[in-house]
GROMACS .gro file of C-alpha atoms in nm:
model
  239
    1MET     CA    1  -1.883   1.309   9.230
    2THR     CA    2  -2.228   1.402   9.105
    3SER     CA    3  -2.569   1.253   9.172
    4THR     CA    4  -2.596   1.166   8.802
    5GLN     CA    5  -2.295   0.933   8.814
    6SER     CA    6  -2.338   0.560   8.842
    7LEU     CA    7  -2.215   0.411   9.167
    8TYR     CA    8  -1.957   0.212   8.973
    9GLN     CA    9  -1.817   0.538   8.830
   10GLN     CA   10  -1.817   0.705   9.173
   11ILE     CA   11  -1.612   0.422   9.321
   12ARG     CA   12  -1.369   0.426   9.029
   13GLU     CA   13  -1.319   0.803   9.056
   14ALA     CA   14  -1.277   0.785   9.434
   15ILE     CA   15  -0.997   0.531   9.391
   16GLU     CA   16  -0.840   0.731   9.107
   17GLU     CA   17  -0.841   1.043   9.323
   18LYS     CA   18  -0.652   0.861   9.599
   19ILE     CA   19  -0.395   0.736   9.348
   20PHE     CA   20  -0.343   1.061   9.160
   21SER     CA   21  -0.326   1.273   9.476
   22GLY     CA   22  -0.049   1.051   9.611
   23ALA     CA   23  -0.257   0.941   9.911
   24TRP     CA   24  -0.228   0.586   9.776
   25PRO     CA   25   0.125   0.564   9.629
   26PRO     CA   26   0.254   0.278   9.415
   27GLY     CA   27   0.276  -0.037   9.626
   28PHE     CA   28  -0.013   0.067   9.853
   29ARG     CA   29  -0.268  -0.208   9.922
   30ILE     CA   30  -0.616  -0.064   9.869
   31PRO     CA   31  -0.905  -0.150  10.106
   32ILE     CA   32  -1.055  -0.494  10.063
   33GLU     CA   33  -1.384  -0.530   9.876
   34ARG     CA   34  -1.587  -0.560  10.196
   35GLU     CA   35  -1.455  -0.224  10.319
   36LEU     CA   36  -1.539  -0.058   9.988
   37MET     CA   37  -1.884  -0.218   9.994
   38ASP     CA   38  -1.948  -0.072  10.339
   39GLN     CA   39  -1.809   0.269  10.240
   40PHE     CA   40  -2.027   0.305   9.931
   41GLY     CA   41  -2.323   0.098  10.043
   42CYS     CA   42  -2.319  -0.123   9.737
   43SER     CA   43  -2.284  -0.482   9.622
   44ARG     CA   44  -1.962  -0.678   9.575
   45MET     CA   45  -2.034  -0.688   9.201
   46THR     CA   46  -2.030  -0.306   9.176
   47VAL     CA   47  -1.704  -0.278   9.370
   48ASN     CA   48  -1.547  -0.554   9.165
   49LYS     CA   49  -1.646  -0.383   8.839
   50ALA     CA   50  -1.482  -0.057   8.944
   51VAL     CA   51  -1.164  -0.225   9.068
   52THR     CA   52  -1.140  -0.449   8.761
   53SER     CA   53  -1.163  -0.148   8.529
   54LEU     CA   54  -0.859   0.004   8.704
   55VAL     CA   55  -0.674  -0.327   8.689
   56ASP     CA   56  -0.745  -0.342   8.315
   57THR     CA   57  -0.607   0.011   8.262
   58GLY     CA   58  -0.289  -0.064   8.459
   59PHE     CA   59  -0.339   0.140   8.776
   60LEU     CA   60  -0.409  -0.154   9.007
   61GLU     CA   61  -0.270  -0.505   9.034
   62ARG     CA   62  -0.434  -0.805   9.200
   63ARG     CA   63  -0.198  -1.038   9.384
   64LYS     CA   64  -0.323  -1.380   9.480
   65LYS     CA   65  -0.390  -1.412   9.855
   66ALA     CA   66  -0.235  -1.068   9.915
   67GLY     CA   67  -0.489  -0.816   9.790
   68THR     CA   68  -0.505  -0.540   9.531
   69PHE     CA   69  -0.221  -0.290   9.504
   70VAL     CA   70  -0.146   0.039   9.331
   71THR     CA   71   0.105  -0.052   9.063
   72TYR     CA   72   0.447   0.081   8.978
   73PRO     CA   73   0.379   0.181   8.618
   74SER     CA   74   0.612   0.056   8.348
   75GLY     CA   75   0.615   0.406   8.201
   76HIS     CA   76   0.439   0.737   8.251
   77TYR     CA   77   0.066   0.729   8.318
   78ALA     CA   78  -0.135   1.048   8.311
   79SER     CA   79  -0.485   1.124   8.420
   80LEU     CA   80  -0.647   1.438   8.289
   81HIS     CA   81  -0.936   1.555   8.502
   82ILE     CA   82  -1.216   1.687   8.281
   83PRO     CA   83  -1.469   1.866   8.501
   84ASP     CA   84  -1.840   1.818   8.448
   85ILE     CA   85  -1.953   2.137   8.271
   86ARG     CA   86  -2.268   2.182   8.479
   87LYS     CA   87  -2.074   2.134   8.801
   88ALA     CA   88  -1.800   2.372   8.689
   89VAL     CA   89  -2.055   2.645   8.612
   90LEU     CA   90  -2.243   2.601   8.940
   91ASN     CA   91  -1.920   2.590   9.143
   92ALA     CA   92  -1.823   2.922   8.987
   93GLY     CA   93  -2.145   3.070   9.126
   94PHE     CA   94  -2.343   3.104   8.803
   95PRO     CA   95  -2.677   2.951   8.704
   96TYR     CA   96  -2.636   2.672   8.448
   97ARG     CA   97  -2.838   2.634   8.130
   98TYR     CA   98  -2.817   2.375   7.852
   99VAL     CA   99  -2.951   2.425   7.498
  100LEU     CA  100  -2.985   2.155   7.232
  101ARG     CA  101  -2.902   2.302   6.890
  102HIS     CA  102  -2.921   1.998   6.664
  103LYS     CA  103  -2.978   1.624   6.682
  104GLU     CA  104  -2.959   1.389   6.386
  105ARG     CA  105  -2.944   1.014   6.340
  106ARG     CA  106  -2.760   0.922   6.021
  107PRO     CA  107  -2.514   0.682   5.859
  108ALA     CA  108  -2.156   0.758   5.955
  109THR     CA  109  -1.949   0.956   5.708
  110ALA     CA  110  -1.578   0.896   5.653
  111ASP     CA  111  -1.508   1.180   5.898
  112ASP     CA  112  -1.733   1.019   6.161
  113LEU     CA  113  -1.563   0.681   6.121
  114ALA     CA  114  -1.221   0.840   6.160
  115ALA     CA  115  -1.326   1.036   6.470
  116LEU     CA  116  -1.484   0.731   6.633
  117LYS     CA  117  -1.210   0.497   6.506
  118LEU     CA  118  -1.464   0.262   6.353
  119ASN     CA  119  -1.446   0.036   6.052
  120GLY     CA  120  -1.777   0.122   5.879
  121PRO     CA  121  -2.056   0.110   5.808
  122ALA     CA  122  -2.222   0.244   6.123
  123ASP     CA  123  -2.516   0.452   6.242
  124ILE     CA  124  -2.443   0.748   6.465
  125LEU     CA  125  -2.627   1.014   6.657
  126ASP     CA  126  -2.486   1.362   6.589
  127ILE     CA  127  -2.569   1.611   6.867
  128ARG     CA  128  -2.475   1.978   6.893
  129SER     CA  129  -2.546   2.178   7.207
  130LEU     CA  130  -2.450   2.485   7.409
  131HIS     CA  131  -2.375   2.519   7.780
  132TYR     CA  132  -2.432   2.855   7.948
  133ALA     CA  133  -2.306   3.023   8.264
  134ALA     CA  134  -2.587   3.275   8.323
  135ASP     CA  135  -2.621   3.451   7.985
  136ARG     CA  136  -2.270   3.377   7.862
  137CYS     CA  137  -2.185   3.071   7.654
  138PHE     CA  138  -1.946   2.859   7.860
  139ALA     CA  139  -1.897   2.586   7.597
  140ALA     CA  140  -2.018   2.462   7.261
  141GLU     CA  141  -2.028   2.086   7.220
  142ARG     CA  142  -2.052   1.847   6.929
  143ARG     CA  143  -2.097   1.483   7.019
  144ARG     CA  144  -2.113   1.172   6.803
  145ILE     CA  145  -2.255   0.857   6.963
  146ASN     CA  146  -2.198   0.512   6.819
  147LEU     CA  147  -2.548   0.357   6.814
  148ALA     CA  148  -2.408   0.007   6.782
  149VAL     CA  149  -2.277   0.039   7.139
  150ALA     CA  150  -2.539   0.278   7.279
  151PRO     CA  151  -2.861   0.201   7.084
  152GLU     CA  152  -3.090   0.346   7.353
  153ALA     CA  153  -2.949   0.693   7.280
  154ALA     CA  154  -3.159   0.702   6.962
  155THR     CA  155  -3.478   0.719   7.172
  156VAL     CA  156  -3.364   1.005   7.400
  157ASP     CA  157  -3.466   1.360   7.301
  158PHE     CA  158  -3.169   1.529   7.481
  159VAL     CA  159  -3.370   1.849   7.515
  160LYS     CA  160  -3.338   1.865   7.893
  161VAL     CA  161  -3.059   1.616   7.965
  162PRO     CA  162  -2.712   1.672   7.814
  163PRO     CA  163  -2.580   1.365   7.629
  164SER     CA  164  -2.275   1.351   7.859
  165VAL     CA  165  -2.500   1.305   8.163
  166TRP     CA  166  -2.715   1.041   7.994
  167LEU     CA  167  -2.413   0.845   7.872
  168LEU     CA  168  -2.248   0.852   8.214
  169THR     CA  169  -2.554   0.697   8.376
  170HIS     CA  170  -2.639   0.448   8.100
  171VAL     CA  171  -2.320   0.343   7.916
  172PRO     CA  172  -2.018   0.312   8.147
  173TRP     CA  173  -1.681   0.347   7.978
  174SER     CA  174  -1.341   0.210   8.077
  175ASN     CA  175  -1.099   0.401   7.855
  176ALA     CA  176  -1.064   0.754   7.723
  177GLU     CA  177  -0.824   0.963   7.518
  178HIS     CA  178  -0.803   1.341   7.480
  179ASP     CA  179  -0.667   1.593   7.234
  180ILE     CA  180  -0.629   1.955   7.350
  181ASP     CA  181  -0.571   2.244   7.113
  182ALA     CA  182  -0.543   2.620   7.147
  183ASP     CA  183  -0.745   2.737   6.850
  184ALA     CA  184  -0.956   3.015   6.699
  185VAL     CA  185  -1.328   2.984   6.640
  186ASP     CA  186  -1.524   3.104   6.339
  187GLY     CA  187  -1.833   3.036   6.132
  188ASP     CA  188  -2.138   2.869   6.287
  189ASP     CA  189  -1.961   2.790   6.614
  190ALA     CA  190  -1.850   3.149   6.663
  191ALA     CA  191  -2.201   3.277   6.587
  192ALA     CA  192  -2.363   3.025   6.822
  193MET     CA  193  -2.123   3.122   7.103
  194ALA     CA  194  -2.169   3.495   7.034
  195LEU     CA  195  -1.795   3.532   6.965
  196ALA     CA  196  -1.621   3.723   6.690
  197ASP     CA  197  -1.459   3.518   6.415
  198GLY     CA  198  -1.101   3.442   6.515
  199SER     CA  199  -1.166   3.455   6.890
  200PRO     CA  200  -0.924   3.234   7.089
  201VAL     CA  201  -1.071   2.913   7.231
  202LEU     CA  202  -0.964   2.590   7.395
  203ARG     CA  203  -1.075   2.292   7.189
  204LEU     CA  204  -1.101   1.964   7.378
  205THR     CA  205  -1.171   1.641   7.190
  206ARG     CA  206  -1.247   1.328   7.386
  207ARG     CA  207  -1.315   0.968   7.276
  208THR     CA  208  -1.440   0.706   7.520
  209TRP     CA  209  -1.472   0.334   7.469
  210GLY     CA  210  -1.530   0.005   7.646
  211ALA     CA  211  -1.519  -0.366   7.570
  212ALA     CA  212  -1.784  -0.330   7.297
  213GLY     CA  213  -1.593  -0.056   7.115
  214THR     CA  214  -1.607   0.323   7.084
  215ILE     CA  215  -1.903   0.475   7.265
  216THR     CA  216  -1.873   0.842   7.181
  217GLU     CA  217  -1.649   1.119   7.052
  218ALA     CA  218  -1.708   1.471   7.177
  219GLU     CA  219  -1.558   1.805   7.082
  220GLN     CA  220  -1.602   2.086   7.335
  221ILE     CA  221  -1.505   2.446   7.260
  222PHE     CA  222  -1.441   2.683   7.551
  223PRO     CA  223  -1.386   3.060   7.519
  224ALA     CA  224  -1.042   3.170   7.639
  225GLY     CA  225  -1.034   3.183   8.017
  226ALA     CA  226  -1.343   2.969   8.072
  227LEU     CA  227  -1.177   2.640   8.170
  228THR     CA  228  -0.870   2.520   8.358
  229LEU     CA  229  -0.757   2.160   8.309
  230HIS     CA  230  -0.573   1.960   8.575
  231ALA     CA  231  -0.354   1.659   8.503
  232SER     CA  232  -0.201   1.411   8.748
  233PHE     CA  233   0.092   1.184   8.667
  234LEU     CA  234   0.230   0.857   8.792
  235VAL     CA  235   0.595   0.796   8.708
  236LYS     CA  236   0.788   0.471   8.727
  237VAL     CA  237   1.016   0.456   9.030
  238SER     CA  238   1.338   0.265   8.963
  239GLY     CA  239   1.528   0.067   9.218
   0.00000   0.00000   0.00000
C-alpha cells in the first residue's frame, strides 16, 4: 500500500492479498465490517464500498445472516499484480524521477475509441511521460484518460504528479484488464528511453473502468530486465 492510495483501495488490496496468497481460501468468512472498520480506522461506508467491489467482481459472496465469504469461482480467476512504478524503483534502491513529455486534450480518434472501448464521440487527455531509476529510464508511459468519467483531470498539469497517482486518489476503479507483450521498441519511444531501435522491451497495456465506463487506458514500456510481474490464481475446486 502507498500513502497516495485511497483508503477504499487500501482495504480492497488488503483483502485481495489475503485471498490470492491463500490465507483466506474459498469458503473462508472474512472479518465483519466492524472489525475492518477498527483495523483501518475508517467508516462503515468505506469498508462497504471495498467489500462490494469484490462482491461485484466475483471474489466475495454475501450470505444473508451468515456473513461475507471468499467464493469458489465458477472458473479460473487471475489477479495480476502491477507494481507502482515509483515504489518499484525506490524498493530497488534507486532515486525515482518522473518527467512529463507531452499532454494534450483533444477529441478522440478512432484509435483512441478502440483503446478505451468507447462509442464516440469523446474528449480525452493524452499524456506521455517517462519514469527514471536514477539516470536510467525505467519505463515510458502513454496514458489516455476519458474526460467524460474523469473531467477534473483536464485541470491537472501532471508536471509533478504522475497521472496514475492522481487517478488512484481521485477516480477509484473496480475493474481492469491487461495485455502483455514481449516487443521491440523503435522511433520516438526508443529515442526517449535512450535505447537503440529494436531493443527488447516488455509492453504492458492496461484499461480500467467503473460503473460510469472506461476511466483510462495506459501503455507502459519497460526495458528488458526492468520489471517482473506476479500473477495469482484462484481455481474452482470440484466436489
